[in-house]
Amino acid sequence: MQLNELLSNTAEMTGFYDSLKEKGRHMITGVSGSVRTLLLADLEEKFQVPLIVVCDDLFHAQSLEEDLTNVFAEEDIDLFPVEENFAAAISASSPEYKAQRVRTLQKMADGSSKIVVTSVSGIRRMLCPKDFWLKSTIKFKLGEEIIPEKLKQELCTMGYRAVKMVERPGDFAVRGSIFDIYALNLENPVRIDLFDTEIDSLRLFDSADQRSLKKIDEVEILPATDFIASDSMLEKGAAVLQKNVKDYLAKLDDEEDKKLLADNLRTVADDWHRGILEPEHVVFSEELYGKNKTSLFDYLSESGMIVFDDYKRLKEKDHELEKSDAQWILEKIEDRKLYVKETLGFKISELEKKEQHERIFMSLLQKGMGRMRFVSLTDIKSRSVQQFFGQLPLLKVETLRYKKTNETVVFLISETDRAKKMLQLLDDFGIKAIET
């Protein structure tokens, strides 16, 4: 028997799963600790639909991701990590986080994701439309024809940097009829050798010594970042940006302030007119994407489910991030690098109201939900086990206490040898146990 079946077979969970036949908001309380992991495992197994799980911060999202690997294969769990500090997200964004976001978006867009874990900052992030993302991947096959100049432009649109020699993910280089591309989804860069406009050879190579490693017949190149835009988006975005700057300048009295702000933001608009999108331009995501701005929820397939882990805490985190963004905006306004903006990201409560996906609200208690209406309310009985920190007498007392109330106790142990030692230890305590 799988661990999640112990939870699934209870009367409460049977009723909860029946209620999911009706779309809307569903509340399940009593969820804490590893019960959360088992519930998610059971949801995925029963309904076979992709899930997005929203945690309050990146630390808890990473912890849940790690816990889920105890019941899922690692490739079935994807993290969408976004830094919570906006300044850090712009100036020192982790390359690893960027690569994870790209891989996760691709799996969600092509429908191959199972469980995606993210934080409030991940949901607040504004993204390009899903259909544009799918068009922004390139597949190469031996013998296919490509137009070199068009390929250069496509790679730039996908966020790749033109360099003399590729060294790290996100680089591409052109030497005569050879294209070197270091994609985020590849361990090694790929070399495309053309005969006129036909792909004559495809091979992976070592970026350190440039030596070929392996010949391949085809390869898929994903975008180099999750912040991408088409030329038409950039042109329209530049027009919106210039209008916003003009309107804001009209409210300023100091001529020196006007000139400084105009000069600073003219650089952004000029970049967009030239088809250049820099990482720091993410602050203007709303101007860039306009009505087409998209959240991670929009990448979820129609049959997918959204799981909010402690919605009260999520709203508190959202408010905290809004205050942090407001402070950052104020500092940039004072430096004449930005005009007044209401927000830098989506508000989670507003996104939730518009959602048509099945939504599940997990929490320990039914508090802080305001006037939200739910299709179903389910309460399960669970209790977090205390930490023993190697104190075996406490383990004995706790196990016997559960035994007296006719509870089933399951020990999940990572290695067979350790499981046998635990079986012997329980026998020494006079506690009968079986190994499965």
Short mmCIF file of N, CA and C in Angstrom, two decimals, residues 73-194:
data_model
loop_
_atom_site.label_atom_id
_atom_site.label_comp_id
_atom_site.label_asym_id
_atom_site.label_seq_id
_atom_site.Cartn_x
_atom_site.Cartn_y
_atom_site.Cartn_z
N ALA A 73 9.11 11.06 -8.73
CA ALA A 73 10.41 11.13 -9.39
C ALA A 73 10.80 12.60 -9.52
N GLU A 74 12.09 12.89 -9.45
CA GLU A 74 12.56 14.28 -9.49
C GLU A 74 12.09 15.01 -10.74
N GLU A 75 12.03 14.32 -11.87
CA GLU A 75 11.63 14.97 -13.12
C GLU A 75 10.14 15.34 -13.14
N ASP A 76 9.37 14.83 -12.18
CA ASP A 76 7.94 15.14 -12.13
C ASP A 76 7.65 16.40 -11.30
N ILE A 77 8.65 16.92 -10.60
CA ILE A 77 8.49 18.10 -9.76
C ILE A 77 9.30 19.25 -10.34
N ASP A 78 8.65 20.37 -10.59
CA ASP A 78 9.33 21.54 -11.15
C ASP A 78 9.13 22.74 -10.23
N LEU A 79 10.21 23.48 -10.07
CA LEU A 79 10.17 24.70 -9.26
C LEU A 79 10.21 25.91 -10.17
N PHE A 80 9.40 26.92 -9.84
CA PHE A 80 9.45 28.20 -10.55
C PHE A 80 9.93 29.24 -9.54
N PRO A 81 11.25 29.39 -9.40
CA PRO A 81 11.80 30.25 -8.35
C PRO A 81 11.99 31.70 -8.80
N VAL A 82 11.48 32.63 -8.02
CA VAL A 82 11.66 34.05 -8.29
C VAL A 82 12.12 34.72 -6.99
N GLU A 83 13.18 35.52 -7.07
CA GLU A 83 13.67 36.23 -5.90
C GLU A 83 12.58 37.14 -5.35
N GLU A 84 12.51 37.24 -4.02
CA GLU A 84 11.47 38.05 -3.40
C GLU A 84 11.84 39.52 -3.34
N ASN A 85 13.13 39.82 -3.37
CA ASN A 85 13.58 41.20 -3.38
C ASN A 85 13.73 41.65 -4.82
N PHE A 86 12.97 42.69 -5.22
CA PHE A 86 12.95 43.08 -6.63
C PHE A 86 14.32 43.57 -7.10
N ALA A 87 15.02 44.27 -6.23
CA ALA A 87 16.35 44.77 -6.60
C ALA A 87 17.28 43.60 -6.90
N ALA A 88 17.19 42.53 -6.08
CA ALA A 88 18.03 41.35 -6.30
C ALA A 88 17.62 40.64 -7.58
N ALA A 89 16.32 40.62 -7.87
CA ALA A 89 15.83 39.95 -9.08
C ALA A 89 16.38 40.62 -10.34
N ILE A 90 16.66 41.93 -10.25
CA ILE A 90 17.16 42.66 -11.41
C ILE A 90 18.68 42.59 -11.50
N SER A 91 19.34 42.92 -10.38
CA SER A 91 20.80 43.09 -10.42
C SER A 91 21.58 41.80 -10.22
N ALA A 92 21.03 40.85 -9.47
CA ALA A 92 21.81 39.65 -9.15
C ALA A 92 20.96 38.39 -9.24
N SER A 93 20.16 38.32 -10.29
CA SER A 93 19.30 37.16 -10.47
C SER A 93 20.13 35.90 -10.68
N SER A 94 19.76 34.84 -9.98
CA SER A 94 20.50 33.59 -10.06
C SER A 94 20.35 32.94 -11.43
N PRO A 95 21.46 32.61 -12.11
CA PRO A 95 21.38 31.89 -13.39
C PRO A 95 20.65 30.56 -13.26
N GLU A 96 20.84 29.91 -12.09
CA GLU A 96 20.18 28.63 -11.86
C GLU A 96 18.66 28.82 -11.78
N TYR A 97 18.22 29.88 -11.08
CA TYR A 97 16.80 30.16 -10.99
C TYR A 97 16.22 30.44 -12.38
N LYS A 98 16.96 31.21 -13.17
CA LYS A 98 16.51 31.55 -14.52
C LYS A 98 16.32 30.28 -15.36
N ALA A 99 17.30 29.38 -15.27
CA ALA A 99 17.22 28.12 -16.02
C ALA A 99 16.04 27.28 -15.56
N GLN A 100 15.80 27.25 -14.25
CA GLN A 100 14.65 26.50 -13.72
C GLN A 100 13.34 27.09 -14.22
N ARG A 101 13.25 28.41 -14.24
CA ARG A 101 12.01 29.04 -14.72
C ARG A 101 11.76 28.72 -16.19
N VAL A 102 12.82 28.76 -16.99
CA VAL A 102 12.69 28.46 -18.41
C VAL A 102 12.21 27.03 -18.62
N ARG A 103 12.84 26.08 -17.92
CA ARG A 103 12.45 24.67 -18.07
C ARG A 103 11.01 24.44 -17.61
N THR A 104 10.64 25.09 -16.52
CA THR A 104 9.28 24.92 -15.99
C THR A 104 8.24 25.50 -16.94
N LEU A 105 8.49 26.69 -17.47
CA LEU A 105 7.55 27.30 -18.41
C LEU A 105 7.38 26.43 -19.65
N GLN A 106 8.47 25.86 -20.13
CA GLN A 106 8.38 25.01 -21.31
C GLN A 106 7.52 23.79 -21.06
N LYS A 107 7.70 23.14 -19.90
CA LYS A 107 6.92 21.95 -19.58
C LYS A 107 5.44 22.30 -19.38
N MET A 108 5.18 23.46 -18.77
CA MET A 108 3.79 23.87 -18.59
C MET A 108 3.17 24.22 -19.93
N ALA A 109 3.92 24.89 -20.78
CA ALA A 109 3.39 25.32 -22.08
C ALA A 109 3.10 24.14 -23.00
N ASP A 110 3.97 23.12 -22.96
CA ASP A 110 3.74 21.98 -23.86
C ASP A 110 2.91 20.88 -23.20
N GLY A 111 2.46 21.11 -21.96
CA GLY A 111 1.55 20.19 -21.30
C GLY A 111 2.19 18.98 -20.66
N SER A 112 3.51 19.01 -20.43
CA SER A 112 4.18 17.83 -19.88
C SER A 112 4.49 17.95 -18.38
N SER A 113 4.09 19.06 -17.75
CA SER A 113 4.37 19.22 -16.32
C SER A 113 3.38 18.42 -15.48
N LYS A 114 3.81 18.01 -14.29
CA LYS A 114 2.93 17.32 -13.35
C LYS A 114 2.63 18.20 -12.15
N ILE A 115 3.67 18.52 -11.38
CA ILE A 115 3.50 19.39 -10.23
C ILE A 115 4.51 20.52 -10.30
N VAL A 116 4.02 21.75 -10.30
CA VAL A 116 4.87 22.93 -10.29
C VAL A 116 4.72 23.61 -8.93
N VAL A 117 5.83 23.89 -8.29
CA VAL A 117 5.81 24.55 -6.98
C VAL A 117 6.41 25.94 -7.15
N THR A 118 5.73 26.94 -6.62
CA THR A 118 6.24 28.30 -6.69
C THR A 118 5.86 29.06 -5.44
N SER A 119 6.27 30.32 -5.39
CA SER A 119 5.97 31.18 -4.24
C SER A 119 5.09 32.34 -4.71
N VAL A 120 4.70 33.19 -3.78
CA VAL A 120 3.90 34.36 -4.13
C VAL A 120 4.65 35.23 -5.14
N SER A 121 5.95 35.38 -4.97
CA SER A 121 6.74 36.20 -5.90
C SER A 121 6.72 35.60 -7.31
N GLY A 122 6.62 34.28 -7.40
CA GLY A 122 6.52 33.62 -8.71
C GLY A 122 5.20 33.90 -9.38
N ILE A 123 4.11 33.94 -8.60
CA ILE A 123 2.79 34.23 -9.16
C ILE A 123 2.66 35.70 -9.53
N ARG A 124 3.33 36.57 -8.80
CA ARG A 124 3.27 38.01 -9.09
C ARG A 124 4.00 38.37 -10.39
N ARG A 125 4.92 37.53 -10.84
CA ARG A 125 5.74 37.86 -12.01
C ARG A 125 4.91 37.90 -13.28
N MET A 126 5.10 38.95 -14.07
CA MET A 126 4.41 39.10 -15.35
C MET A 126 5.22 38.41 -16.45
N LEU A 127 4.54 37.60 -17.26
CA LEU A 127 5.19 36.79 -18.28
C LEU A 127 4.63 37.10 -19.67
N CYS A 128 5.36 36.66 -20.68
CA CYS A 128 4.86 36.81 -22.05
C CYS A 128 3.72 35.82 -22.27
N PRO A 129 2.86 36.04 -23.26
CA PRO A 129 1.75 35.11 -23.54
C PRO A 129 2.27 33.70 -23.84
N LYS A 130 1.48 32.73 -23.45
CA LYS A 130 1.86 31.31 -23.62
C LYS A 130 2.10 30.95 -25.07
N ASP A 131 1.24 31.44 -25.98
CA ASP A 131 1.40 31.08 -27.39
C ASP A 131 2.69 31.66 -27.96
N PHE A 132 3.10 32.85 -27.50
CA PHE A 132 4.36 33.42 -27.96
C PHE A 132 5.54 32.61 -27.43
N TRP A 133 5.43 32.14 -26.20
CA TRP A 133 6.51 31.30 -25.64
C TRP A 133 6.73 30.06 -26.49
N LEU A 134 5.62 29.40 -26.85
CA LEU A 134 5.73 28.17 -27.64
C LEU A 134 6.37 28.43 -29.00
N LYS A 135 6.12 29.62 -29.55
CA LYS A 135 6.72 29.96 -30.84
C LYS A 135 8.19 30.35 -30.71
N SER A 136 8.64 30.54 -29.46
CA SER A 136 10.01 31.03 -29.24
C SER A 136 11.00 29.91 -28.97
N THR A 137 10.63 28.70 -29.25
CA THR A 137 11.58 27.58 -29.19
C THR A 137 11.95 27.19 -30.61
N ILE A 138 13.17 26.74 -30.79
CA ILE A 138 13.64 26.39 -32.14
C ILE A 138 14.12 24.94 -32.14
N LYS A 139 13.70 24.19 -33.14
CA LYS A 139 14.18 22.82 -33.31
C LYS A 139 15.02 22.74 -34.59
N PHE A 140 16.19 22.13 -34.46
CA PHE A 140 17.08 21.96 -35.60
C PHE A 140 17.20 20.47 -35.93
N LYS A 141 17.18 20.16 -37.22
CA LYS A 141 17.39 18.78 -37.68
C LYS A 141 18.39 18.78 -38.83
N LEU A 142 19.17 17.71 -38.91
CA LEU A 142 20.11 17.58 -40.02
C LEU A 142 19.37 17.68 -41.35
N GLY A 143 19.94 18.43 -42.27
CA GLY A 143 19.36 18.53 -43.60
C GLY A 143 18.36 19.65 -43.75
N GLU A 144 17.91 20.24 -42.64
CA GLU A 144 16.94 21.33 -42.73
C GLU A 144 17.61 22.62 -43.23
N GLU A 145 16.81 23.50 -43.78
CA GLU A 145 17.32 24.78 -44.27
C GLU A 145 17.01 25.87 -43.25
N ILE A 146 17.96 26.77 -43.03
CA ILE A 146 17.73 27.91 -42.16
C ILE A 146 18.28 29.16 -42.82
N ILE A 147 17.76 30.29 -42.42
CA ILE A 147 18.25 31.58 -42.93
C ILE A 147 19.12 32.19 -41.84
N PRO A 148 20.42 32.27 -42.03
CA PRO A 148 21.34 32.72 -40.98
C PRO A 148 20.97 34.05 -40.32
N GLU A 149 20.64 35.06 -41.11
CA GLU A 149 20.32 36.36 -40.53
C GLU A 149 19.05 36.30 -39.70
N LYS A 150 18.08 35.51 -40.17
CA LYS A 150 16.83 35.35 -39.43
C LYS A 150 17.10 34.62 -38.11
N LEU A 151 17.98 33.63 -38.14
CA LEU A 151 18.31 32.87 -36.94
C LEU A 151 18.97 33.77 -35.89
N LYS A 152 19.86 34.65 -36.35
CA LYS A 152 20.50 35.59 -35.41
C LYS A 152 19.45 36.43 -34.69
N GLN A 153 18.49 36.93 -35.44
CA GLN A 153 17.43 37.76 -34.86
C GLN A 153 16.57 36.96 -33.90
N GLU A 154 16.26 35.72 -34.28
CA GLU A 154 15.44 34.87 -33.41
C GLU A 154 16.14 34.59 -32.10
N LEU A 155 17.44 34.33 -32.14
CA LEU A 155 18.19 34.06 -30.93
C LEU A 155 18.22 35.28 -30.01
N CYS A 156 18.34 36.46 -30.59
CA CYS A 156 18.32 37.69 -29.79
C CYS A 156 16.94 37.87 -29.14
N THR A 157 15.88 37.59 -29.89
CA THR A 157 14.52 37.68 -29.35
C THR A 157 14.32 36.70 -28.21
N MET A 158 14.98 35.55 -28.29
CA MET A 158 14.87 34.52 -27.26
C MET A 158 15.75 34.82 -26.04
N GLY A 159 16.45 35.94 -26.06
CA GLY A 159 17.23 36.34 -24.90
C GLY A 159 18.69 35.93 -24.93
N TYR A 160 19.18 35.41 -26.06
CA TYR A 160 20.59 34.99 -26.14
C TYR A 160 21.48 36.19 -26.43
N ARG A 161 22.71 36.12 -25.92
CA ARG A 161 23.69 37.20 -26.11
C ARG A 161 24.70 36.82 -27.18
N ALA A 162 24.93 37.73 -28.12
CA ALA A 162 25.93 37.49 -29.17
C ALA A 162 27.32 37.76 -28.61
N VAL A 163 28.19 36.74 -28.65
CA VAL A 163 29.55 36.86 -28.14
C VAL A 163 30.53 36.30 -29.17
N LYS A 164 31.82 36.49 -28.92
CA LYS A 164 32.82 35.94 -29.84
C LYS A 164 32.97 34.44 -29.66
N MET A 165 32.88 33.98 -28.37
CA MET A 165 33.03 32.56 -28.09
C MET A 165 32.12 32.19 -26.92
N VAL A 166 31.29 31.16 -27.11
CA VAL A 166 30.34 30.80 -26.06
C VAL A 166 31.08 30.23 -24.85
N GLU A 167 30.66 30.69 -23.67
CA GLU A 167 31.28 30.24 -22.43
C GLU A 167 30.27 29.78 -21.40
N ARG A 168 29.09 30.37 -21.44
CA ARG A 168 28.08 30.02 -20.44
C ARG A 168 26.69 29.99 -21.07
N PRO A 169 25.73 29.34 -20.42
CA PRO A 169 24.36 29.28 -20.96
C PRO A 169 23.82 30.68 -21.26
N GLY A 170 23.18 30.81 -22.42
CA GLY A 170 22.64 32.09 -22.85
C GLY A 170 23.51 32.78 -23.89
N ASP A 171 24.68 32.20 -24.20
CA ASP A 171 25.58 32.76 -25.22
C ASP A 171 25.30 32.14 -26.59
N PHE A 172 25.56 32.92 -27.66
CA PHE A 172 25.65 32.33 -28.99
C PHE A 172 26.72 33.08 -29.78
N ALA A 173 27.36 32.38 -30.68
CA ALA A 173 28.44 32.97 -31.48
C ALA A 173 28.29 32.52 -32.93
N VAL A 174 28.68 33.39 -33.85
CA VAL A 174 28.62 33.07 -35.27
C VAL A 174 30.00 33.29 -35.88
N ARG A 175 30.51 32.25 -36.54
CA ARG A 175 31.79 32.35 -37.25
C ARG A 175 31.60 31.76 -38.64
N GLY A 176 31.43 32.65 -39.61
CA GLY A 176 31.20 32.16 -40.98
C GLY A 176 29.91 31.37 -41.07
N SER A 177 30.03 30.08 -41.41
CA SER A 177 28.84 29.23 -41.57
C SER A 177 28.54 28.42 -40.31
N ILE A 178 29.20 28.75 -39.20
CA ILE A 178 29.04 27.99 -37.95
C ILE A 178 28.31 28.82 -36.89
N PHE A 179 27.27 28.22 -36.32
CA PHE A 179 26.55 28.81 -35.19
C PHE A 179 26.84 27.97 -33.94
N ASP A 180 27.33 28.61 -32.89
CA ASP A 180 27.48 27.95 -31.59
C ASP A 180 26.43 28.53 -30.66
N ILE A 181 25.64 27.64 -30.03
CA ILE A 181 24.56 28.09 -29.14
C ILE A 181 24.65 27.31 -27.83
N TYR A 182 24.69 28.05 -26.72
CA TYR A 182 24.71 27.41 -25.40
C TYR A 182 23.32 27.60 -24.79
N ALA A 183 22.47 26.60 -24.99
CA ALA A 183 21.08 26.69 -24.54
C ALA A 183 20.97 26.33 -23.05
N LEU A 184 19.97 26.89 -22.38
CA LEU A 184 19.77 26.63 -20.96
C LEU A 184 19.32 25.20 -20.71
N ASN A 185 18.75 24.56 -21.71
CA ASN A 185 18.25 23.20 -21.53
C ASN A 185 19.27 22.14 -21.94
N LEU A 186 20.51 22.56 -22.26
CA LEU A 186 21.55 21.61 -22.65
C LEU A 186 22.74 21.69 -21.68
N GLU A 187 23.33 20.54 -21.38
CA GLU A 187 24.51 20.52 -20.51
C GLU A 187 25.72 21.08 -21.22
N ASN A 188 25.77 20.91 -22.53
CA ASN A 188 26.87 21.44 -23.33
C ASN A 188 26.32 22.22 -24.52
N PRO A 189 27.08 23.18 -25.03
CA PRO A 189 26.61 23.95 -26.19
C PRO A 189 26.55 23.08 -27.45
N VAL A 190 25.76 23.55 -28.42
CA VAL A 190 25.62 22.83 -29.69
C VAL A 190 26.24 23.66 -30.80
N ARG A 191 26.90 22.96 -31.74
CA ARG A 191 27.53 23.62 -32.91
C ARG A 191 26.75 23.21 -34.16
N ILE A 192 26.26 24.22 -34.87
CA ILE A 192 25.50 23.99 -36.10
C ILE A 192 26.36 24.45 -37.28
N ASP A 193 26.73 23.51 -38.12
CA ASP A 193 27.58 23.82 -39.28
C ASP A 193 26.71 23.80 -40.53
N LEU A 194 26.73 24.90 -41.25
CA LEU A 194 25.89 25.03 -42.44
C LEU A 194 26.67 24.81 -43.73
#
